[in-house]
mmCIF file of C-alpha atoms in Angstrom:
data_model
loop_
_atom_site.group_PDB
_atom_site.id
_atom_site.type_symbol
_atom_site.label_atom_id
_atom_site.label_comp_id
_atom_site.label_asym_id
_atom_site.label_seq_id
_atom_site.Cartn_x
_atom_site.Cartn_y
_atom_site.Cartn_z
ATOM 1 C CA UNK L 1 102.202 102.306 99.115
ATOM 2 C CA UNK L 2 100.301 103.025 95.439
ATOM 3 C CA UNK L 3 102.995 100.659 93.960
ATOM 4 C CA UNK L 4 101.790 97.950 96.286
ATOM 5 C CA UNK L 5 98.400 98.230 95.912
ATOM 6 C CA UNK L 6 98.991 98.421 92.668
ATOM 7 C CA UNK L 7 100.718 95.129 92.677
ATOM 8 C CA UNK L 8 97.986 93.957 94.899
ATOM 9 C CA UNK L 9 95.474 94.098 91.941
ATOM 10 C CA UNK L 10 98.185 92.950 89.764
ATOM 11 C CA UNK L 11 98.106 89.826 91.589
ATOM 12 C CA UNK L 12 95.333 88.666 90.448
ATOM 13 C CA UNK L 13 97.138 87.786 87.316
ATOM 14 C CA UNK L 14 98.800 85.173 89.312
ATOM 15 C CA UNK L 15 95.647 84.188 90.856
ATOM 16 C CA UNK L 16 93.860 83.550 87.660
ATOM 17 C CA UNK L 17 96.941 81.945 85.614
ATOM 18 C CA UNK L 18 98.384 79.914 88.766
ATOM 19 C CA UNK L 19 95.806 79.540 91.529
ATOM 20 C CA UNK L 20 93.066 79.239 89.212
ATOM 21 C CA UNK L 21 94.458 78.182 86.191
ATOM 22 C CA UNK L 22 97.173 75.621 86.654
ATOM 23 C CA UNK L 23 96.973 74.785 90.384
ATOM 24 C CA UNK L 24 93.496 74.106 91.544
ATOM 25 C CA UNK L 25 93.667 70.759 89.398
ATOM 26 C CA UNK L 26 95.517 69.506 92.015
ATOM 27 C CA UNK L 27 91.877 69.811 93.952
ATOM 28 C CA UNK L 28 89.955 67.937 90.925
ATOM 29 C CA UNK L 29 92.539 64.664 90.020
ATOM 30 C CA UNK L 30 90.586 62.755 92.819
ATOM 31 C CA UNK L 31 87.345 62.844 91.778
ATOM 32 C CA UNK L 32 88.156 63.485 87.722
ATOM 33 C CA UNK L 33 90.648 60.289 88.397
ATOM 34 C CA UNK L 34 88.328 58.055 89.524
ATOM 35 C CA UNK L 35 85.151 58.880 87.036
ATOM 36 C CA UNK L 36 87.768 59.030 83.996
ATOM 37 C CA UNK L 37 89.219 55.625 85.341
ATOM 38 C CA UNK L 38 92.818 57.636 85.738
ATOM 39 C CA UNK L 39 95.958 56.089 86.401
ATOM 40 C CA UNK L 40 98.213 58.298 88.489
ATOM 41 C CA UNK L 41 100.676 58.524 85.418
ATOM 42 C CA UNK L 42 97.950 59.888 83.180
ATOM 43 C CA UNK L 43 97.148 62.378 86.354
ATOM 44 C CA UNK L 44 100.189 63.756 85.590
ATOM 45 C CA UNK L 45 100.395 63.521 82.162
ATOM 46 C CA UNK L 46 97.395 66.255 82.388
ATOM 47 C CA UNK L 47 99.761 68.428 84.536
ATOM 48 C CA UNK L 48 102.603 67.615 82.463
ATOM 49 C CA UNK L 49 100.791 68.947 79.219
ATOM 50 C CA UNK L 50 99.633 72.189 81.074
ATOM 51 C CA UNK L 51 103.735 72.301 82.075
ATOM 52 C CA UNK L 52 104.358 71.894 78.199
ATOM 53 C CA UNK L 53 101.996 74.877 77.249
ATOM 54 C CA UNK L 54 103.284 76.832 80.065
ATOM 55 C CA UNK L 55 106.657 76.271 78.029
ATOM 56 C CA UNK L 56 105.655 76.999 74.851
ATOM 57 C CA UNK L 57 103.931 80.198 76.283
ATOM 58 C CA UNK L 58 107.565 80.841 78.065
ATOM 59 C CA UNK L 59 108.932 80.918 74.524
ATOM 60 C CA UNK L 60 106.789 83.002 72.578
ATOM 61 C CA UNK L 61 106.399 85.592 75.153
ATOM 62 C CA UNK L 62 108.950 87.948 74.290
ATOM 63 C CA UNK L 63 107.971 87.853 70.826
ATOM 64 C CA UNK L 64 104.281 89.067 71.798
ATOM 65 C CA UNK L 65 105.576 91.417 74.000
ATOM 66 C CA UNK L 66 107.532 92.772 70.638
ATOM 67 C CA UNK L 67 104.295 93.049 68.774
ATOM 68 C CA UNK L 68 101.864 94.134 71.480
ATOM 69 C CA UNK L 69 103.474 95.668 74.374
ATOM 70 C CA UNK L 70 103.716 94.337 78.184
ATOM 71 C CA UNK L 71 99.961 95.479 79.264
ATOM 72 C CA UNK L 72 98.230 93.626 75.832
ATOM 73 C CA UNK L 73 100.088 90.851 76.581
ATOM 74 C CA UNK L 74 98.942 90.664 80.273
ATOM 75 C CA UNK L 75 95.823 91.743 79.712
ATOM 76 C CA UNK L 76 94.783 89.246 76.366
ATOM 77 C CA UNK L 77 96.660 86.435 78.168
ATOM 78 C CA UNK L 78 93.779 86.730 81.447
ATOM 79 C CA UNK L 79 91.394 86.843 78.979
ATOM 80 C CA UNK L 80 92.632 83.483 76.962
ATOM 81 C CA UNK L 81 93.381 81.468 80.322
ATOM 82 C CA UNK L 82 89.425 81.967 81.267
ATOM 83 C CA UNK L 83 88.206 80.455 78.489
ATOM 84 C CA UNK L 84 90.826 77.349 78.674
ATOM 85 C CA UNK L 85 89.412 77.033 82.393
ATOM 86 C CA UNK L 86 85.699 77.166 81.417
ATOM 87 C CA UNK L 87 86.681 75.449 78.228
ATOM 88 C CA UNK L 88 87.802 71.877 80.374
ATOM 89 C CA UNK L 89 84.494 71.194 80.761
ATOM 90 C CA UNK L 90 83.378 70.777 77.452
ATOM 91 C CA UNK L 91 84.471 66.979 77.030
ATOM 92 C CA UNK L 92 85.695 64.258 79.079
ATOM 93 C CA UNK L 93 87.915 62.434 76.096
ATOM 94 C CA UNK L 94 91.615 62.455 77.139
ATOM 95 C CA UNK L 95 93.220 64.343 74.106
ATOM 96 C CA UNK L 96 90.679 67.376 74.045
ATOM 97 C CA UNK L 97 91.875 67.685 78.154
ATOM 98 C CA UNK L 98 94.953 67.527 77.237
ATOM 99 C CA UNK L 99 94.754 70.381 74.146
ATOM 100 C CA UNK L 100 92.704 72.434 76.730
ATOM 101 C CA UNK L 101 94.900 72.626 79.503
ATOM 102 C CA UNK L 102 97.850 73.110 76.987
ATOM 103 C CA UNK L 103 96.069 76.130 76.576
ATOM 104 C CA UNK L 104 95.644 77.443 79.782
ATOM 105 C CA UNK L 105 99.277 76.739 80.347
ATOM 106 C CA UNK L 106 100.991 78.939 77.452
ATOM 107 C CA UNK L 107 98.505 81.440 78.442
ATOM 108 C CA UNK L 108 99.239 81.578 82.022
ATOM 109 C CA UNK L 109 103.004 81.872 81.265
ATOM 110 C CA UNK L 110 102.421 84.911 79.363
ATOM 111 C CA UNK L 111 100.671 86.458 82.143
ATOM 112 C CA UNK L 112 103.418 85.167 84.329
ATOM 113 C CA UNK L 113 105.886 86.727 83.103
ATOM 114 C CA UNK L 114 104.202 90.256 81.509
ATOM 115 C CA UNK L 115 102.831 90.878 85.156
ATOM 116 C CA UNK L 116 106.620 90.209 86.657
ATOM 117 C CA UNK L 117 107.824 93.014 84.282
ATOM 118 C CA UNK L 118 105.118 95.016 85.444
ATOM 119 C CA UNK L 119 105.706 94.513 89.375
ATOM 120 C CA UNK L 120 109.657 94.907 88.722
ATOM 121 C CA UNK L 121 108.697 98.233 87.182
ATOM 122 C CA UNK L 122 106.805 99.438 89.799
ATOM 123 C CA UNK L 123 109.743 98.091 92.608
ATOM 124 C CA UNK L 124 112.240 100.107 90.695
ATOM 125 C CA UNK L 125 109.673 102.833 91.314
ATOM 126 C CA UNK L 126 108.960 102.067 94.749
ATOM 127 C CA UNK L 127 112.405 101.220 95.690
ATOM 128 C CA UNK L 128 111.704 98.073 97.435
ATOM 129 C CA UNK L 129 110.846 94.152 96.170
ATOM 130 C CA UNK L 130 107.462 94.416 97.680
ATOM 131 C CA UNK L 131 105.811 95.108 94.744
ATOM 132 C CA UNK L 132 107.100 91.773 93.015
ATOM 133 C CA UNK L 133 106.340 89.526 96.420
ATOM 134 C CA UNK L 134 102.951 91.048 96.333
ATOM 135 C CA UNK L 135 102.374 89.870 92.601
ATOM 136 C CA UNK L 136 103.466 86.536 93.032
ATOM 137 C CA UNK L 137 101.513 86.155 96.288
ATOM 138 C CA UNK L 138 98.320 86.435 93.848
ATOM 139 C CA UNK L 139 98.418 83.084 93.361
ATOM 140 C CA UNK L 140 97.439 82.344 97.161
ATOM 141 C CA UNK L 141 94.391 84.465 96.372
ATOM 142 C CA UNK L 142 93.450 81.689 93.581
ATOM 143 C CA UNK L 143 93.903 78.698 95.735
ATOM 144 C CA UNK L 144 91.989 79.859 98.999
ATOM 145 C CA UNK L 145 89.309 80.688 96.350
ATOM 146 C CA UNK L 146 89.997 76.988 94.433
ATOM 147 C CA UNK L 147 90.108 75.818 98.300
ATOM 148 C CA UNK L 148 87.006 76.983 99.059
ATOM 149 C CA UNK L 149 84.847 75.937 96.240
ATOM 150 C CA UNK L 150 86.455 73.127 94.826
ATOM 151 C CA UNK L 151 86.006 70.041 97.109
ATOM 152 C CA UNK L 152 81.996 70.745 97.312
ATOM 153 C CA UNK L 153 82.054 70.407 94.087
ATOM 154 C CA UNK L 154 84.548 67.689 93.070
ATOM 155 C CA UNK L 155 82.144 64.937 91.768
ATOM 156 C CA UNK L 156 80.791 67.565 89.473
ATOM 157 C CA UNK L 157 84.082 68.289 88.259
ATOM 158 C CA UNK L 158 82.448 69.930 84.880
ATOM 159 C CA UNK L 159 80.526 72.344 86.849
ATOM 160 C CA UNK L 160 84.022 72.853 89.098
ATOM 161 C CA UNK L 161 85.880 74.041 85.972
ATOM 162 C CA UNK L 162 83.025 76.196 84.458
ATOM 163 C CA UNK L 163 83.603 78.068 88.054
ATOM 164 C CA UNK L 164 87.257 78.287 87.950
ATOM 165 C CA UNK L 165 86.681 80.049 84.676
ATOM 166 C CA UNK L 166 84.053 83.048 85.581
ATOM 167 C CA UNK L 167 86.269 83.838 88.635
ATOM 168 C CA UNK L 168 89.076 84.093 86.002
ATOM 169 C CA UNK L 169 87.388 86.281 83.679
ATOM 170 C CA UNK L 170 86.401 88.266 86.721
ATOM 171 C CA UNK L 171 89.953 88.947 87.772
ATOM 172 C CA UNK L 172 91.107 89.599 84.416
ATOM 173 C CA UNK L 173 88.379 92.674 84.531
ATOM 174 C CA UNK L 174 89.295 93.908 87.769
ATOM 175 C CA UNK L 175 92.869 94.226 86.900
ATOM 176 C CA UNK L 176 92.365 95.339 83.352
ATOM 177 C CA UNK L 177 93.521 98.779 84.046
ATOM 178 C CA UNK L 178 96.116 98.267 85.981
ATOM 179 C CA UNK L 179 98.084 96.531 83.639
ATOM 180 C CA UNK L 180 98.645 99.496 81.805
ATOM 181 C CA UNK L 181 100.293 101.300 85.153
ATOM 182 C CA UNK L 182 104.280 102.293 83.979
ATOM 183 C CA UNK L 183 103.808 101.142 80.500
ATOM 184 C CA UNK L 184 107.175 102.290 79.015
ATOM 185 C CA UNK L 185 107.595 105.008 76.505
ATOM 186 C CA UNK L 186 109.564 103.474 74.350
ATOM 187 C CA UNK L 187 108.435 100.817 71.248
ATOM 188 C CA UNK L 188 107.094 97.977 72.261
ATOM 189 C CA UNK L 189 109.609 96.273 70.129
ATOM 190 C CA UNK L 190 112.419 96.535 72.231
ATOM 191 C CA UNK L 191 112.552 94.039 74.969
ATOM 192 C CA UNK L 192 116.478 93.484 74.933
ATOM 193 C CA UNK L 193 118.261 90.338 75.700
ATOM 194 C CA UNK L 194 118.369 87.511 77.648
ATOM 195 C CA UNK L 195 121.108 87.121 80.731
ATOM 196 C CA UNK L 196 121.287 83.897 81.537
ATOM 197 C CA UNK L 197 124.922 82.279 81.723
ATOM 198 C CA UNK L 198 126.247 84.478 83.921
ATOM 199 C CA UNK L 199 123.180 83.897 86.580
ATOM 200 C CA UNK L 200 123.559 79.626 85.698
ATOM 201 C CA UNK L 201 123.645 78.824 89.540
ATOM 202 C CA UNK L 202 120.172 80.714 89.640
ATOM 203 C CA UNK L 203 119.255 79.077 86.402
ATOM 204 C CA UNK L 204 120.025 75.510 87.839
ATOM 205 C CA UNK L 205 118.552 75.664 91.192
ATOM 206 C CA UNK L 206 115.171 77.497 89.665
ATOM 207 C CA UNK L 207 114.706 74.138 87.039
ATOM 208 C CA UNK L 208 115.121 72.180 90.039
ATOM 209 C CA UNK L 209 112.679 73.915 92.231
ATOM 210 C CA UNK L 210 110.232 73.907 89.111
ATOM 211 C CA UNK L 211 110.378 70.371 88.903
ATOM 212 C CA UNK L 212 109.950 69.467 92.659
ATOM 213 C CA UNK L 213 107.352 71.944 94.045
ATOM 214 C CA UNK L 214 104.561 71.359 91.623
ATOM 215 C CA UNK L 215 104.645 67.490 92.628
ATOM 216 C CA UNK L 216 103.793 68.296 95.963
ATOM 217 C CA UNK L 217 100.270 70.471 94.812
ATOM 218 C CA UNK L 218 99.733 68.318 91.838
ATOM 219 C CA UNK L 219 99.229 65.388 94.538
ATOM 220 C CA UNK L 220 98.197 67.097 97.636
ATOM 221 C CA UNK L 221 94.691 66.046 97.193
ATOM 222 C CA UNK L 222 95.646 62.359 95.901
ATOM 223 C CA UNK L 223 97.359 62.133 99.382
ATOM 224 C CA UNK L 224 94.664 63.247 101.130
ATOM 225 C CA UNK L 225 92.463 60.922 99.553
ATOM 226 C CA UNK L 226 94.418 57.934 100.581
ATOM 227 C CA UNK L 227 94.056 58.766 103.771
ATOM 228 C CA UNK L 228 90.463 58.967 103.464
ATOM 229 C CA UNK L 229 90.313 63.068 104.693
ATOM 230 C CA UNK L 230 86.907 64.329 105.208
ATOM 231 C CA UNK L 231 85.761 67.538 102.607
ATOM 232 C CA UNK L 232 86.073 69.817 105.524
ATOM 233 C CA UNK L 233 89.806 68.388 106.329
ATOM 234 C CA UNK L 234 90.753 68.998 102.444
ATOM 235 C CA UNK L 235 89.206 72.321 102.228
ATOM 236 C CA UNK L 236 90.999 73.467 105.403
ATOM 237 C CA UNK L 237 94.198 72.158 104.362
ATOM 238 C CA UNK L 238 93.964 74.266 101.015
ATOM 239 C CA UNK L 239 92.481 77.315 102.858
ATOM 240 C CA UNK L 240 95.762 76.931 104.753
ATOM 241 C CA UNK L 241 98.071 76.681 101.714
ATOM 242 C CA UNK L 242 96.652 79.661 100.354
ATOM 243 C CA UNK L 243 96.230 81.239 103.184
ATOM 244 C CA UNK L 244 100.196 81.236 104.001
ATOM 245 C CA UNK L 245 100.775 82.168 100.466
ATOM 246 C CA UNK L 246 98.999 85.443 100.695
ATOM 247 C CA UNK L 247 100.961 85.645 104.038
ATOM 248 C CA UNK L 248 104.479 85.359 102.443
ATOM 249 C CA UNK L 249 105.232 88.825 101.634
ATOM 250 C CA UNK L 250 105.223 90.067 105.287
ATOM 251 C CA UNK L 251 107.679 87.395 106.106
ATOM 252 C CA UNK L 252 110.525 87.768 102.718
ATOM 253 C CA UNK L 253 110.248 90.907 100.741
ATOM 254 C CA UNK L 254 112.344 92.608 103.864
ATOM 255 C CA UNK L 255 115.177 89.772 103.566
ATOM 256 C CA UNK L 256 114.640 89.745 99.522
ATOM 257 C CA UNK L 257 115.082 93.349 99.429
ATOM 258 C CA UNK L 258 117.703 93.792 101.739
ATOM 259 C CA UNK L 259 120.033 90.783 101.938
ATOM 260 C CA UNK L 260 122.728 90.729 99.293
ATOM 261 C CA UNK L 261 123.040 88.039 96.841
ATOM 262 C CA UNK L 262 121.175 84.914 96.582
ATOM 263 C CA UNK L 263 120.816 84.224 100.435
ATOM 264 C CA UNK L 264 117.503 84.676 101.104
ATOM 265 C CA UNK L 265 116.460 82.447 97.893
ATOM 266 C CA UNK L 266 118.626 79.472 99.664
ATOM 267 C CA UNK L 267 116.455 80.117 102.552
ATOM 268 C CA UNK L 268 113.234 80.092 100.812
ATOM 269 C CA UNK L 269 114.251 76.998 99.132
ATOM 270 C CA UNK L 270 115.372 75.320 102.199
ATOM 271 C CA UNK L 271 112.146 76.100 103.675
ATOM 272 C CA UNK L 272 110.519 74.677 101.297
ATOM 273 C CA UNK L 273 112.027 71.591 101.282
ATOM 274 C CA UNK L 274 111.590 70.907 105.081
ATOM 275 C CA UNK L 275 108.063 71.905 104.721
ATOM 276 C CA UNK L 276 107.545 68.994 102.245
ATOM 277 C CA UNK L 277 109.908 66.410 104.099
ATOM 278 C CA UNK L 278 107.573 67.635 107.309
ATOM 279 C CA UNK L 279 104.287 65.595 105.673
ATOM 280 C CA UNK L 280 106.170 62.368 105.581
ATOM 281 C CA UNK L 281 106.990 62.375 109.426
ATOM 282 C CA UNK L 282 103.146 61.598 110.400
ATOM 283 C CA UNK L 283 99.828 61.603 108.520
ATOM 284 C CA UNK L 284 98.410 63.720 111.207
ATOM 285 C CA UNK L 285 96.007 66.612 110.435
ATOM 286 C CA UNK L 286 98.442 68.684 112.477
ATOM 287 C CA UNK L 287 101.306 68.136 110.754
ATOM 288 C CA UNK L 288 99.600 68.036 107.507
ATOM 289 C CA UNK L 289 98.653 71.852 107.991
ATOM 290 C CA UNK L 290 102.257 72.734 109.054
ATOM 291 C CA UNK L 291 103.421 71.392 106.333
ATOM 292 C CA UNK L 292 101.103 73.125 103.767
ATOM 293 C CA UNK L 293 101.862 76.407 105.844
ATOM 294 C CA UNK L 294 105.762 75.786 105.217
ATOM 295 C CA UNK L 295 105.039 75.011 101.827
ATOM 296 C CA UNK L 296 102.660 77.885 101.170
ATOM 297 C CA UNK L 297 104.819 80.105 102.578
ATOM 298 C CA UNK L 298 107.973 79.672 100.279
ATOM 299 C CA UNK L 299 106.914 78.337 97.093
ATOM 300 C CA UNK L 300 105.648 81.674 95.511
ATOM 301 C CA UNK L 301 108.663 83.391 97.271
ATOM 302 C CA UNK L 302 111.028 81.853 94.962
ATOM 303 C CA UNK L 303 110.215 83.232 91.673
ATOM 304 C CA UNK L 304 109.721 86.614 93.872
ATOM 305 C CA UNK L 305 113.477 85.906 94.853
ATOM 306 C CA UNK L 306 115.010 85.009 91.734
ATOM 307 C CA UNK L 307 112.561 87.862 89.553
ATOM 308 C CA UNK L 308 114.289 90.386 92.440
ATOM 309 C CA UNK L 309 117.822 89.287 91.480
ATOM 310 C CA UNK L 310 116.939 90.057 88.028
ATOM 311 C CA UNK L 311 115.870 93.238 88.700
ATOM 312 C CA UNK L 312 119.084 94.105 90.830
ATOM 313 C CA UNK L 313 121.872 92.487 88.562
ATOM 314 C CA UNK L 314 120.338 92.673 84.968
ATOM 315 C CA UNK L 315 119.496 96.147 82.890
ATOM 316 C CA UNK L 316 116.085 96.958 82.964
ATOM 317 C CA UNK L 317 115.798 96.717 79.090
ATOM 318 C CA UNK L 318 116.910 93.219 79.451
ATOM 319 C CA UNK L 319 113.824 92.426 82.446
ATOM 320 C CA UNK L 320 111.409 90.861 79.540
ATOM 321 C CA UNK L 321 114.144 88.570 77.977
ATOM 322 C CA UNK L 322 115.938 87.150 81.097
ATOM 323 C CA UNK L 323 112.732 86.717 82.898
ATOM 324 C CA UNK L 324 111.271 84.421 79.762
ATOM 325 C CA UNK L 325 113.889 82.565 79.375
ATOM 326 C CA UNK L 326 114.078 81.827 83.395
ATOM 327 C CA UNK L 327 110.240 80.981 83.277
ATOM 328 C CA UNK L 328 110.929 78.789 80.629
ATOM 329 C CA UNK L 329 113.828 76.488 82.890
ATOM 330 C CA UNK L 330 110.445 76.666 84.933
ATOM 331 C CA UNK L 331 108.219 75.837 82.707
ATOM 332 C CA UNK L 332 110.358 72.772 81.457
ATOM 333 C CA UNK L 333 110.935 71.743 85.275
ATOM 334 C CA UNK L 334 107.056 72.002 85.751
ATOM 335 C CA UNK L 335 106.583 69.446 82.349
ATOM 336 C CA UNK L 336 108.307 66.868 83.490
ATOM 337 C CA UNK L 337 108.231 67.368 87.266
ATOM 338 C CA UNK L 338 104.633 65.906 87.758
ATOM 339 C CA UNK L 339 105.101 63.296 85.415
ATOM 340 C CA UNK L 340 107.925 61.667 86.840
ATOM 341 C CA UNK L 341 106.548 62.192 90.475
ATOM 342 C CA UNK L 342 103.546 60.091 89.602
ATOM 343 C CA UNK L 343 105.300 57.125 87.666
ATOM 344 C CA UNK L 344 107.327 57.416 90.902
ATOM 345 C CA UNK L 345 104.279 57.454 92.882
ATOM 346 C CA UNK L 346 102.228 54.438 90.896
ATOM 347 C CA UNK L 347 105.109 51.955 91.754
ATOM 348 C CA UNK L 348 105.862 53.192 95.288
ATOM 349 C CA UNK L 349 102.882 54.690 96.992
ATOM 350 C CA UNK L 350 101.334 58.074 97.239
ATOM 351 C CA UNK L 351 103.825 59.304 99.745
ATOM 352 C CA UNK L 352 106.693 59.987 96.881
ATOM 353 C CA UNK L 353 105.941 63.165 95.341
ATOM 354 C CA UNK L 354 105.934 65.031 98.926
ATOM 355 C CA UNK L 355 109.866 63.209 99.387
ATOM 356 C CA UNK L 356 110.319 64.310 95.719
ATOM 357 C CA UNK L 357 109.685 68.070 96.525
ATOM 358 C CA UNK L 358 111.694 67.662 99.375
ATOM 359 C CA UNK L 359 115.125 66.755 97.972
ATOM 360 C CA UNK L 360 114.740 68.830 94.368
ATOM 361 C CA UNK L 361 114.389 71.734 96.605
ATOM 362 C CA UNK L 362 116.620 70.585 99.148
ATOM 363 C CA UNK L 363 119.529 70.354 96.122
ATOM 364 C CA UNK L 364 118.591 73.783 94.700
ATOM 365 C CA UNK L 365 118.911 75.678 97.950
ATOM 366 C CA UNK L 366 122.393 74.237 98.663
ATOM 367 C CA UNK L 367 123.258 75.707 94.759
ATOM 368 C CA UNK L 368 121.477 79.181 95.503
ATOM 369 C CA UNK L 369 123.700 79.288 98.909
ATOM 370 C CA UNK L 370 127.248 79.270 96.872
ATOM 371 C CA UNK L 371 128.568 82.866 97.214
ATOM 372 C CA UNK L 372 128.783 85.095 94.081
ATOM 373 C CA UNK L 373 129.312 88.660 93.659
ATOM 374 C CA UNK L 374 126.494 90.917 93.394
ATOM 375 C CA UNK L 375 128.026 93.005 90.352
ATOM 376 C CA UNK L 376 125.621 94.091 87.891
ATOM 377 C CA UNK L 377 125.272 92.202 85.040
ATOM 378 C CA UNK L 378 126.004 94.111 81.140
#
């Protein structure tokens, strides 16, 4: 139990760097669209930049790790990402948005990833992959709170991103301390090496997910908008999302924990893809919510699944290495993912990024569902 609620503060980490930080944009490319005379492409060319500083962060986070140690790097990277947030407000020219949220990206991966090694320290404590669903659930903490505030907001989108920025610098004070919980002994130099090749099939099927799931948030909103949905429908429907993510550790860190292999990853990831095929059967409130419950449900699972496998297969001084080089398949996936979705979108209709979710997610699971052995990893 003090692991999890440990992890529970954690978590904000993930609320700050992905509720906050890269995911509650989704809420502003309406309204920031249509005063900054937006095409959908250049929607998610502002995505797509946050995706390429999210990559570079990927890269580079082993190496601060090296020179700082796993809390600093946690703890510096919070502080960073709140003043990219607040910072997106200062101008309204294209290439100083684009810097910005470059920004907020590479500092949201190193969060990312630091707070993973600290929640897979605290499960090998604990025993159990609660600590790690727990972490990533954070980031439904950040988009209940983006939820909430956002749409009220929206037309005063400046004002929107000044907010997204205290409540970041607020969580990064809250779990300040925490950070430091299991800080290893040893130099902070020594972070190991990466295992990738022999975990490819993971590798594969995580790019792919990367690359489909963040169409479907990027665009939620856009959606919603062309179906002319009232404030309160938009803020319930992100209440939801949220909502479900918090939820998800009750419903996988049993089957994470205990099922061998990658199974319950396949089943997160075919979850996740029906959730996102489920908007296109009917634009229906009701089936809009289901969907964003399906969604919100699995989506933060899977890097809980695949950061799990890690921690069973791979040598705990290899953790830091393998888990940067996965988030950077993710972080590449996330660049071009939203990108892509929207030129798709701009000559087909609004519709495509929720049927683009659906099948990159659909093909993943059906990769993370081929058997391997469960052998440790050397």
């Amino acid at each position: 139990m003090t692991a999890t609620r440990e992890a529970a503060r954690l978590a904000l980490g993930t609320a700050s760097a992905l509720g906050l930080g890269r995911f509650a944009y989704g809420l502003l490319v309406p309204a920031m669209r249509e005063d900054l005379r937006w095409t959908l492409a250049e929607a998610g060319a502002i995505s797509t930049v946050n995706g390429l500083g999210y990559l570079a962060g990927a890269v580079v986070t082993a190496a601060v790790v090296r020179r700082w140690g796993t809390a600093a790097a946690f703890r510096w990277g919070m502080v960073v990402t709140a003043l990219a947030l607040a910072g997106t407000a200062a101008s309204d020219v294209f290439g100083v948005l684009l810097a910005v949220r470059a920004v907020a990206g590479a500092s949201g991966a190193v969060v990312f990833i630091a707070g993973g090694v600290i929640a897979a320290r605290a499960s090998a404590r604990a025993g159990s992959s609660a600590p790690i669903t727990v972490y990533f659930a954070g980031t439904g903490l950040g988009i209940v709170l983006s939820g909430v505030i956002v749409p009220g907001l929206a037309e005063r989108w400046q004002v929107a991103w000044i907010g997204l920025g205290v409540a970041a610098g607020v969580a990064a004070l809250i779990c300040w301390r925490v950070a430091g919980t299991g800080e290893e002994p040893r130099p902070a130099g020594e972070v190991g090496r990466a295992r990738v090749r022999p975990l490819w099939r993971i590798a594969v099927a995580y790019f792919l997910f990367s690359a489909g799931y963040i169409a479907y948030i990027t665009f939620l909103s856009v959606y919603l908008a062309d179906r002319h949905a009232s404030v309160v429908e938009v803020v319930l429907t992100w209440t939801a999302l949220g909502a479900a993510v918090v939820a998800s550790p009750a419903l996988w860190s049993r089957p994470i924990t205990r099922w061998r292999g990658t199974r319950a990853l396949a089943l997160v990831l075919g979850v996740l893809a029906g959730g996102a095929a489920l908007a296109l059967v009917s634009p229906s409130p009701a089936v809009t919510i289901a969907s964003v419950v399906a969604y919100g449900a699995t989506f933060m699972a899977v890097p809980a699944a695949v950061t799990a496998r890690i921690r069973t297969v791979v040598p705990p001084d290899g953790w830091t290495a393998t888990l940067a080089a996965f988030t950077t398949l993710f972080a590449a996936g996330q660049t071009v993912g939203p990108w892509l979705a929207g030129l798709l979108a701009d000559h087909t209709g609004v519709a495509a990024p929720l049927a683009w979710t659906a099948v990159l997610c659909a093909v993943a699971a059906l990769l993370a569902a081929a058997p391997k052995p469960d052998t440790e990893i050397r």
